[in-house]
Amino acid sequence: MTTPPPRRPDPRPTQRVVVTSPRTRAPRARRPYSGTREINEQSELGAVYMRTLIRAQRRLGLSVCLVACGALGLLPLLFAIEPEFGKFRILGLGLPWFLLCVATCPMLLLAGWFYVRQAERSEREFAELVERP
């Protein structure tokens, strides 16, 4: 038995080949006419879609602001009506100072968290409405 002769290196440079699916050249199925196209074309229906989103966001922002400012605004009124509350001490601070300095931060953080959560939910619902076929 003879041994095969040693292989010589190929003088041609190596060539890279890109392999793709044969479906990439197939025509894509047309997507149904969606609301995003209406918004992009700035049609009357697209304007109605945008007005509803803006109205929902405005209503949410005003309601959160009203609740937060109302809660903070009622504190001085509460202490003016009932001055006995001002005599209570919590952690060495008077109740009015404790509520204004310590308790408002978590309340404002909670209001901000609630606003962001509801705003994202309304945007998600809007996107589902617009993308619906």
PDB file of C-alpha atoms in Angstrom:
ATOM      1  CA  MET A   1       0.000   0.000   0.000  1.00  0.00           C
ATOM      2  CA  THR A   2       1.294   3.377  -0.893  1.00  0.00           C
ATOM      3  CA  THR A   3       0.875   6.545   1.075  1.00  0.00           C
ATOM      4  CA  PRO A   4      -0.924   9.398  -0.602  1.00  0.00           C
ATOM      5  CA  PRO A   5       1.221  12.330  -1.663  1.00  0.00           C
ATOM      6  CA  PRO A   6       1.190  15.315   0.761  1.00  0.00           C
ATOM      7  CA  ARG A   7      -1.468  17.934   0.059  1.00  0.00           C
ATOM      8  CA  ARG A   8      -0.367  21.218  -1.323  1.00  0.00           C
ATOM      9  CA  PRO A   9      -1.994  24.382  -0.002  1.00  0.00           C
ATOM     10  CA  ASP A  10      -4.546  25.899  -2.351  1.00  0.00           C
ATOM     11  CA  PRO A  11      -3.115  29.080  -3.911  1.00  0.00           C
ATOM     12  CA  ARG A  12      -6.590  30.713  -4.080  1.00  0.00           C
ATOM     13  CA  PRO A  13      -7.628  32.879  -1.102  1.00  0.00           C
ATOM     14  CA  THR A  14     -10.454  31.569   1.047  1.00  0.00           C
ATOM     15  CA  GLN A  15     -13.874  32.926   0.269  1.00  0.00           C
ATOM     16  CA  ARG A  16     -16.585  33.669   2.842  1.00  0.00           C
ATOM     17  CA  VAL A  17     -20.083  32.523   2.058  1.00  0.00           C
ATOM     18  CA  VAL A  18     -23.157  34.002   3.733  1.00  0.00           C
ATOM     19  CA  VAL A  19     -25.873  31.474   4.345  1.00  0.00           C
ATOM     20  CA  THR A  20     -29.406  32.796   4.628  1.00  0.00           C
ATOM     21  CA  SER A  21     -32.799  31.296   4.710  1.00  0.00           C
ATOM     22  CA  PRO A  22     -34.499  30.923   1.329  1.00  0.00           C
ATOM     23  CA  ARG A  23     -37.531  32.727   2.830  1.00  0.00           C
ATOM     24  CA  THR A  24     -35.634  36.002   2.951  1.00  0.00           C
ATOM     25  CA  ARG A  25     -36.292  36.522  -0.728  1.00  0.00           C
ATOM     26  CA  ALA A  26     -39.951  35.570  -0.513  1.00  0.00           C
ATOM     27  CA  PRO A  27     -42.380  38.475  -0.510  1.00  0.00           C
ATOM     28  CA  ARG A  28     -43.543  39.322   2.979  1.00  0.00           C
ATOM     29  CA  ALA A  29     -47.173  39.178   3.869  1.00  0.00           C
ATOM     30  CA  ARG A  30     -48.714  42.628   3.980  1.00  0.00           C
ATOM     31  CA  ARG A  31     -49.570  43.788   7.431  1.00  0.00           C
ATOM     32  CA  PRO A  32     -53.068  45.031   7.978  1.00  0.00           C
ATOM     33  CA  TYR A  33     -53.682  48.751   7.902  1.00  0.00           C
ATOM     34  CA  SER A  34     -52.862  49.899  11.431  1.00  0.00           C
ATOM     35  CA  GLY A  35     -53.405  53.033  13.456  1.00  0.00           C
ATOM     36  CA  THR A  36     -49.707  53.849  13.443  1.00  0.00           C
ATOM     37  CA  ARG A  37     -49.980  54.588   9.761  1.00  0.00           C
ATOM     38  CA  GLU A  38     -52.859  56.955  10.512  1.00  0.00           C
ATOM     39  CA  ILE A  39     -50.744  58.734  13.113  1.00  0.00           C
ATOM     40  CA  ASN A  40     -47.687  58.931  10.845  1.00  0.00           C
ATOM     41  CA  GLU A  41     -49.749  60.322   7.989  1.00  0.00           C
ATOM     42  CA  GLN A  42     -51.332  62.822  10.402  1.00  0.00           C
ATOM     43  CA  SER A  43     -54.815  61.984   9.257  1.00  0.00           C
ATOM     44  CA  GLU A  44     -57.983  62.921  11.121  1.00  0.00           C
ATOM     45  CA  LEU A  45     -58.210  59.472  12.714  1.00  0.00           C
ATOM     46  CA  GLY A  46     -54.565  59.706  13.798  1.00  0.00           C
ATOM     47  CA  ALA A  47     -55.300  63.069  15.406  1.00  0.00           C
ATOM     48  CA  VAL A  48     -58.198  61.511  17.314  1.00  0.00           C
ATOM     49  CA  TYR A  49     -55.908  58.707  18.531  1.00  0.00           C
ATOM     50  CA  MET A  50     -53.318  61.218  19.746  1.00  0.00           C
ATOM     51  CA  ARG A  51     -55.923  63.441  21.417  1.00  0.00           C
ATOM     52  CA  THR A  52     -57.254  60.493  23.412  1.00  0.00           C
ATOM     53  CA  LEU A  53     -53.747  59.554  24.597  1.00  0.00           C
ATOM     54  CA  ILE A  54     -52.912  63.143  25.538  1.00  0.00           C
ATOM     55  CA  ARG A  55     -56.258  63.572  27.301  1.00  0.00           C
ATOM     56  CA  ALA A  56     -55.723  60.393  29.337  1.00  0.00           C
ATOM     57  CA  GLN A  57     -52.185  61.458  30.288  1.00  0.00           C
ATOM     58  CA  ARG A  58     -53.362  64.958  31.249  1.00  0.00           C
ATOM     59  CA  ARG A  59     -56.212  63.585  33.365  1.00  0.00           C
ATOM     60  CA  LEU A  60     -53.826  61.237  35.170  1.00  0.00           C
ATOM     61  CA  GLY A  61     -51.245  63.959  35.809  1.00  0.00           C
ATOM     62  CA  LEU A  62     -53.800  66.421  37.112  1.00  0.00           C
ATOM     63  CA  SER A  63     -55.426  63.868  39.393  1.00  0.00           C
ATOM     64  CA  VAL A  64     -52.097  62.774  40.925  1.00  0.00           C
ATOM     65  CA  CYS A  65     -51.065  66.409  41.356  1.00  0.00           C
ATOM     66  CA  LEU A  66     -54.419  67.292  42.919  1.00  0.00           C
ATOM     67  CA  VAL A  67     -54.207  64.439  45.429  1.00  0.00           C
ATOM     68  CA  ALA A  68     -50.567  65.159  46.394  1.00  0.00           C
ATOM     69  CA  CYS A  69     -51.015  68.930  46.647  1.00  0.00           C
ATOM     70  CA  GLY A  70     -54.351  68.504  48.407  1.00  0.00           C
ATOM     71  CA  ALA A  71     -52.799  66.261  51.045  1.00  0.00           C
ATOM     72  CA  LEU A  72     -49.939  68.712  51.614  1.00  0.00           C
ATOM     73  CA  GLY A  73     -52.280  71.710  51.559  1.00  0.00           C
ATOM     74  CA  LEU A  74     -54.614  70.228  54.147  1.00  0.00           C
ATOM     75  CA  LEU A  75     -51.866  69.837  56.739  1.00  0.00           C
ATOM     76  CA  PRO A  76     -51.629  73.563  57.653  1.00  0.00           C
ATOM     77  CA  LEU A  77     -55.415  73.781  57.663  1.00  0.00           C
ATOM     78  CA  LEU A  78     -55.615  70.782  59.997  1.00  0.00           C
ATOM     79  CA  PHE A  79     -53.139  72.332  62.437  1.00  0.00           C
ATOM     80  CA  ALA A  80     -54.883  75.704  62.285  1.00  0.00           C
ATOM     81  CA  ILE A  81     -58.259  74.142  63.072  1.00  0.00           C
ATOM     82  CA  GLU A  82     -56.963  71.803  65.788  1.00  0.00           C
ATOM     83  CA  PRO A  83     -53.853  73.316  67.456  1.00  0.00           C
ATOM     84  CA  GLU A  84     -53.674  70.406  69.918  1.00  0.00           C
ATOM     85  CA  PHE A  85     -52.145  68.240  67.166  1.00  0.00           C
ATOM     86  CA  GLY A  86     -49.116  70.549  67.177  1.00  0.00           C
ATOM     87  CA  LYS A  87     -48.248  69.483  70.719  1.00  0.00           C
ATOM     88  CA  PHE A  88     -47.659  65.824  69.867  1.00  0.00           C
ATOM     89  CA  ARG A  89     -44.037  64.698  69.577  1.00  0.00           C
ATOM     90  CA  ILE A  90     -42.709  61.958  67.280  1.00  0.00           C
ATOM     91  CA  LEU A  91     -38.991  61.115  67.436  1.00  0.00           C
ATOM     92  CA  GLY A  92     -38.336  64.421  69.170  1.00  0.00           C
ATOM     93  CA  LEU A  93     -40.052  66.483  66.470  1.00  0.00           C
ATOM     94  CA  GLY A  94     -43.388  68.174  66.701  1.00  0.00           C
ATOM     95  CA  LEU A  95     -46.109  66.461  64.675  1.00  0.00           C
ATOM     96  CA  PRO A  96     -46.353  69.298  62.084  1.00  0.00           C
ATOM     97  CA  TRP A  97     -42.597  69.225  61.406  1.00  0.00           C
ATOM     98  CA  PHE A  98     -42.539  65.446  61.358  1.00  0.00           C
ATOM     99  CA  LEU A  99     -45.341  65.299  58.804  1.00  0.00           C
ATOM    100  CA  LEU A 100     -43.876  68.057  56.625  1.00  0.00           C
ATOM    101  CA  CYS A 101     -40.253  66.884  56.757  1.00  0.00           C
ATOM    102  CA  VAL A 102     -40.398  63.122  57.108  1.00  0.00           C
ATOM    103  CA  ALA A 103     -43.774  61.836  55.957  1.00  0.00           C
ATOM    104  CA  THR A 104     -44.037  63.888  52.729  1.00  0.00           C
ATOM    105  CA  CYS A 105     -41.028  62.252  51.016  1.00  0.00           C
ATOM    106  CA  PRO A 106     -42.520  58.739  50.975  1.00  0.00           C
ATOM    107  CA  MET A 107     -45.888  60.188  49.962  1.00  0.00           C
ATOM    108  CA  LEU A 108     -44.362  62.040  47.008  1.00  0.00           C
ATOM    109  CA  LEU A 109     -42.331  58.971  45.995  1.00  0.00           C
ATOM    110  CA  LEU A 110     -45.482  56.868  46.131  1.00  0.00           C
ATOM    111  CA  ALA A 111     -47.373  59.420  44.034  1.00  0.00           C
ATOM    112  CA  GLY A 112     -44.551  59.445  41.448  1.00  0.00           C
ATOM    113  CA  TRP A 113     -44.417  55.650  41.328  1.00  0.00           C
ATOM    114  CA  PHE A 114     -48.200  55.477  40.896  1.00  0.00           C
ATOM    115  CA  TYR A 115     -48.107  58.086  38.109  1.00  0.00           C
ATOM    116  CA  VAL A 116     -45.361  56.303  36.157  1.00  0.00           C
ATOM    117  CA  ARG A 117     -47.086  52.939  36.513  1.00  0.00           C
ATOM    118  CA  GLN A 118     -50.446  54.269  35.324  1.00  0.00           C
ATOM    119  CA  ALA A 119     -48.892  56.299  32.487  1.00  0.00           C
ATOM    120  CA  GLU A 120     -47.052  53.235  31.186  1.00  0.00           C
ATOM    121  CA  ARG A 121     -50.251  51.200  31.424  1.00  0.00           C
ATOM    122  CA  SER A 122     -52.199  53.778  29.427  1.00  0.00           C
ATOM    123  CA  GLU A 123     -49.433  53.935  26.797  1.00  0.00           C
ATOM    124  CA  ARG A 124     -49.418  50.141  26.564  1.00  0.00           C
ATOM    125  CA  GLU A 125     -53.195  50.098  26.077  1.00  0.00           C
ATOM    126  CA  PHE A 126     -52.867  52.842  23.470  1.00  0.00           C
ATOM    127  CA  ALA A 127     -50.219  50.860  21.592  1.00  0.00           C
ATOM    128  CA  GLU A 128     -52.451  47.764  21.639  1.00  0.00           C
ATOM    129  CA  LEU A 129     -55.362  49.831  20.334  1.00  0.00           C
ATOM    130  CA  VAL A 130     -53.321  51.365  17.540  1.00  0.00           C
ATOM    131  CA  GLU A 131     -51.625  48.129  16.465  1.00  0.00           C
ATOM    132  CA  ARG A 132     -54.880  46.184  16.396  1.00  0.00           C
ATOM    133  CA  PRO A 133     -55.742  45.082  12.829  1.00  0.00           C
TER     134      PRO A 133
END
